Coordinates of C-alpha atoms in Angstrom, one line a residue:
M3 CA -2.5 -135.9 -127.6
D4 CA -4.0 -138.4 -125.0
Q5 CA -3.3 -137.4 -121.4
P6 CA -1.9 -140.1 -119.0
D7 CA -4.5 -141.5 -116.7
Q8 CA -4.3 -141.3 -113.0
H9 CA -2.8 -144.8 -112.7
D10 CA 0.0 -143.8 -115.1
R11 CA 0.8 -140.7 -113.2
R12 CA 1.0 -142.6 -109.9
R13 CA 3.2 -145.3 -111.5
S14 CA 5.7 -142.6 -112.9
T15 CA 6.4 -141.2 -109.5
V16 CA 6.9 -144.5 -107.6
G17 CA 10.3 -144.6 -106.0
A18 CA 10.8 -140.8 -106.5
P19 CA 9.6 -139.0 -103.3
E20 CA 8.9 -135.3 -103.8
G21 CA 12.1 -133.3 -103.3
A22 CA 14.4 -136.3 -103.6
P23 CA 17.6 -135.6 -105.6
Q24 CA 17.9 -137.4 -108.9
R25 CA 20.5 -140.1 -109.1
R26 CA 23.5 -138.8 -111.1
R27 CA 25.3 -141.0 -113.6
G28 CA 28.2 -140.8 -116.1
K29 CA 29.6 -137.3 -116.7
A30 CA 27.0 -135.7 -114.3
L31 CA 28.1 -137.9 -111.5
E32 CA 31.8 -137.3 -112.3
A33 CA 31.3 -133.5 -112.3
A34 CA 29.6 -133.6 -109.0
I35 CA 32.4 -135.7 -107.5
F36 CA 35.1 -133.3 -108.8
E37 CA 33.2 -130.3 -107.5
A38 CA 32.9 -131.9 -104.1
A39 CA 36.5 -132.9 -104.0
I40 CA 37.8 -129.4 -104.8
E41 CA 35.4 -127.9 -102.3
Q42 CA 36.4 -130.2 -99.5
L43 CA 40.1 -129.9 -100.4
T44 CA 39.9 -126.1 -100.2
S45 CA 37.7 -125.8 -97.1
G46 CA 39.4 -128.5 -95.0
G47 CA 42.7 -129.3 -96.5
F48 CA 44.1 -132.5 -98.0
A49 CA 44.8 -134.2 -94.7
R50 CA 41.2 -133.9 -93.5
M51 CA 39.6 -134.7 -96.9
T52 CA 38.1 -138.2 -97.1
M53 CA 36.6 -140.3 -99.8
E54 CA 33.5 -140.7 -97.6
G55 CA 33.1 -137.0 -97.3
V56 CA 33.4 -136.4 -101.0
A57 CA 30.9 -139.2 -101.7
G58 CA 28.4 -137.7 -99.3
A59 CA 28.8 -134.2 -100.7
A60 CA 28.3 -135.6 -104.2
Q61 CA 25.3 -137.6 -103.1
T62 CA 26.7 -140.9 -104.2
G63 CA 28.2 -144.0 -102.5
K64 CA 31.8 -144.4 -101.6
A65 CA 32.0 -147.5 -103.8
A66 CA 31.3 -145.3 -106.9
L67 CA 34.5 -143.3 -106.1
Y68 CA 36.7 -146.4 -105.5
R69 CA 35.6 -147.9 -108.8
R70 CA 37.2 -144.9 -110.5
W71 CA 40.1 -143.9 -108.2
N72 CA 42.4 -145.9 -105.9
S73 CA 43.0 -143.0 -103.5
K74 CA 42.0 -139.5 -102.7
G75 CA 45.3 -138.3 -104.2
D76 CA 44.3 -139.8 -107.6
L77 CA 40.9 -138.2 -107.3
V78 CA 42.3 -134.8 -106.5
V79 CA 44.7 -134.9 -109.5
D80 CA 41.8 -135.8 -111.9
A81 CA 39.5 -133.1 -110.3
L82 CA 42.2 -130.4 -110.8
T83 CA 42.9 -131.6 -114.3
A84 CA 39.2 -131.3 -115.2
A85 CA 38.8 -127.9 -113.6
L86 CA 41.8 -126.2 -115.1
P87 CA 41.0 -124.3 -118.3
P88 CA 42.6 -125.9 -121.4
P89 CA 46.0 -124.4 -122.4
T90 CA 45.6 -121.7 -125.0
G91 CA 48.0 -119.6 -126.9
V92 CA 48.3 -115.8 -127.0
P93 CA 47.5 -114.1 -130.3
D94 CA 49.9 -111.7 -131.9
L95 CA 49.1 -108.4 -130.2
G96 CA 51.9 -106.4 -131.8
S97 CA 54.2 -106.3 -128.8
A98 CA 55.8 -108.7 -126.4
R99 CA 54.8 -106.5 -123.5
D100 CA 51.1 -106.8 -124.3
E101 CA 51.4 -110.5 -124.9
L102 CA 53.3 -111.2 -121.7
R103 CA 50.7 -109.1 -119.8
R104 CA 48.0 -111.4 -121.2
V105 CA 49.9 -114.5 -119.9
I106 CA 50.4 -113.0 -116.4
E107 CA 46.7 -112.0 -116.2
A108 CA 45.7 -115.6 -117.1
Y109 CA 47.9 -117.0 -114.3
V110 CA 46.5 -114.5 -111.8
A111 CA 42.9 -115.3 -112.8
V112 CA 43.6 -119.0 -112.2
V113 CA 45.2 -118.4 -108.8
A114 CA 42.2 -116.2 -107.7
S115 CA 39.8 -119.0 -108.7
P116 CA 38.6 -122.0 -106.6
I117 CA 41.0 -124.2 -108.6
G118 CA 43.9 -121.9 -107.6
A119 CA 42.8 -122.1 -104.0
A120 CA 42.9 -125.9 -104.2
I121 CA 46.3 -125.9 -105.7
H122 CA 47.6 -123.5 -103.1
T123 CA 46.2 -125.8 -100.4
L124 CA 48.0 -128.8 -101.8
M125 CA 51.3 -127.0 -102.2
G126 CA 51.2 -126.2 -98.5
E127 CA 50.3 -129.7 -97.3
L128 CA 51.6 -132.6 -99.3
D129 CA 54.5 -134.6 -98.0
H130 CA 57.2 -135.8 -100.3
E131 CA 55.7 -139.1 -101.2
R132 CA 52.3 -137.7 -102.1
A133 CA 53.8 -134.7 -103.8
E134 CA 55.4 -136.6 -106.6
S135 CA 52.2 -137.2 -108.5
F136 CA 51.0 -133.7 -107.9
K137 CA 54.3 -132.3 -109.1
D138 CA 53.9 -134.2 -112.3
F139 CA 50.4 -132.7 -112.7
L140 CA 51.6 -129.2 -112.0
Q141 CA 54.5 -129.5 -114.5
E142 CA 52.3 -131.0 -117.2
R143 CA 49.2 -128.9 -116.9
V144 CA 50.4 -125.6 -115.5
V145 CA 54.1 -125.0 -116.0
A146 CA 54.9 -126.6 -119.3
P147 CA 52.0 -125.2 -121.3
G148 CA 52.8 -121.7 -119.9
V149 CA 56.4 -122.0 -120.8
E150 CA 55.5 -123.0 -124.4
V151 CA 53.2 -120.0 -124.7
I152 CA 56.0 -117.7 -123.4
L153 CA 58.6 -119.2 -125.7
G154 CA 56.2 -118.5 -128.6
I155 CA 55.8 -114.9 -127.5
L156 CA 59.6 -114.5 -127.3
R157 CA 60.2 -116.0 -130.7
R158 CA 57.6 -113.7 -132.2
G159 CA 59.2 -110.8 -130.5
E160 CA 62.7 -111.7 -131.8
E161 CA 61.2 -111.5 -135.3
R162 CA 59.5 -108.2 -134.7
G163 CA 62.6 -106.7 -133.0
D164 CA 61.1 -105.9 -129.6
V165 CA 62.8 -108.9 -128.0
R166 CA 66.6 -109.4 -128.0
R167 CA 68.0 -112.2 -130.1
G168 CA 68.7 -115.2 -127.9
A169 CA 66.1 -114.5 -125.3
A170 CA 63.7 -117.2 -126.6
V171 CA 65.1 -120.0 -124.4
P172 CA 63.6 -122.1 -121.6
A173 CA 65.7 -120.5 -118.9
V174 CA 64.1 -117.1 -119.6
A175 CA 60.6 -118.5 -120.2
D176 CA 60.8 -120.4 -116.9
V177 CA 61.2 -117.2 -114.9
L178 CA 57.6 -116.0 -115.1
P179 CA 55.9 -119.3 -113.9
A180 CA 58.7 -119.8 -111.3
M181 CA 58.0 -116.3 -109.8
L182 CA 54.3 -116.9 -109.8
L183 CA 54.6 -120.3 -108.1
Y184 CA 57.1 -118.9 -105.6
R185 CA 54.7 -116.0 -104.8
A186 CA 51.8 -118.4 -104.4
K187 CA 53.6 -120.9 -102.2
L188 CA 55.8 -118.7 -100.0
C189 CA 54.3 -115.3 -100.0
G190 CA 50.8 -115.9 -98.9
G191 CA 49.4 -116.5 -102.3
V192 CA 48.9 -112.8 -103.0
L193 CA 49.0 -112.2 -106.8
D194 CA 47.3 -108.9 -107.4
E195 CA 47.5 -106.3 -110.1
A196 CA 50.5 -104.5 -108.4
F197 CA 52.5 -107.6 -108.3
A198 CA 51.6 -108.5 -111.9
A199 CA 52.7 -105.1 -113.1
E200 CA 56.0 -105.3 -111.2
L201 CA 56.7 -108.8 -112.5
L202 CA 56.2 -107.6 -116.0
E203 CA 58.0 -104.2 -115.9
Q204 CA 60.8 -105.0 -113.4
V205 CA 61.6 -108.6 -114.2
M206 CA 60.5 -109.9 -117.6
L207 CA 60.9 -106.8 -119.8
P208 CA 64.4 -105.9 -118.6
M209 CA 65.5 -109.5 -119.4
I210 CA 64.2 -109.5 -122.9
R211 CA 64.7 -105.9 -124.2
P212 CA 66.9 -105.6 -127.3

């Protein structure tokens, strides 16, 4: 294969100084913006977060952000949505205890992650007006999918006989995410193995035992 001559090599590097970052586009740029938004939210809080700061951290212009999002609140919601793992069900493990433990472990893992830290920051800062859109996000992407998974576990348990008849209702399924969110918002955000075990053994299982 012919090798490029010296003129071709010089021409290929024009406008690309050594060590200069490549210009991101499309999904790569979006991912960089989302990463920068979550990092700035977590490190400085929502009130101090700015579109200019996110643009600088993502190595792009502020106009690139405003072409996609009207405000930093809209950007944050999209960044959190993209970062959250997709909702998944829990397979039949043979017992409601093991399946509920799997759900609690998944919640705890999210809370311990950067996305969990970002959500915790928002929960502590947003005023009522800005909180509306965030509450919708939290309900649609965190609470509702979790409740559906728990309801599925309870229905399966009713059929197996390790969950009492009538326990597979939203009021029971709501308890687990409600306790986790309460703990995250009002109790310092500490969701460790000890709390997870207590929530399972002292709260959920006594409510659903036959």
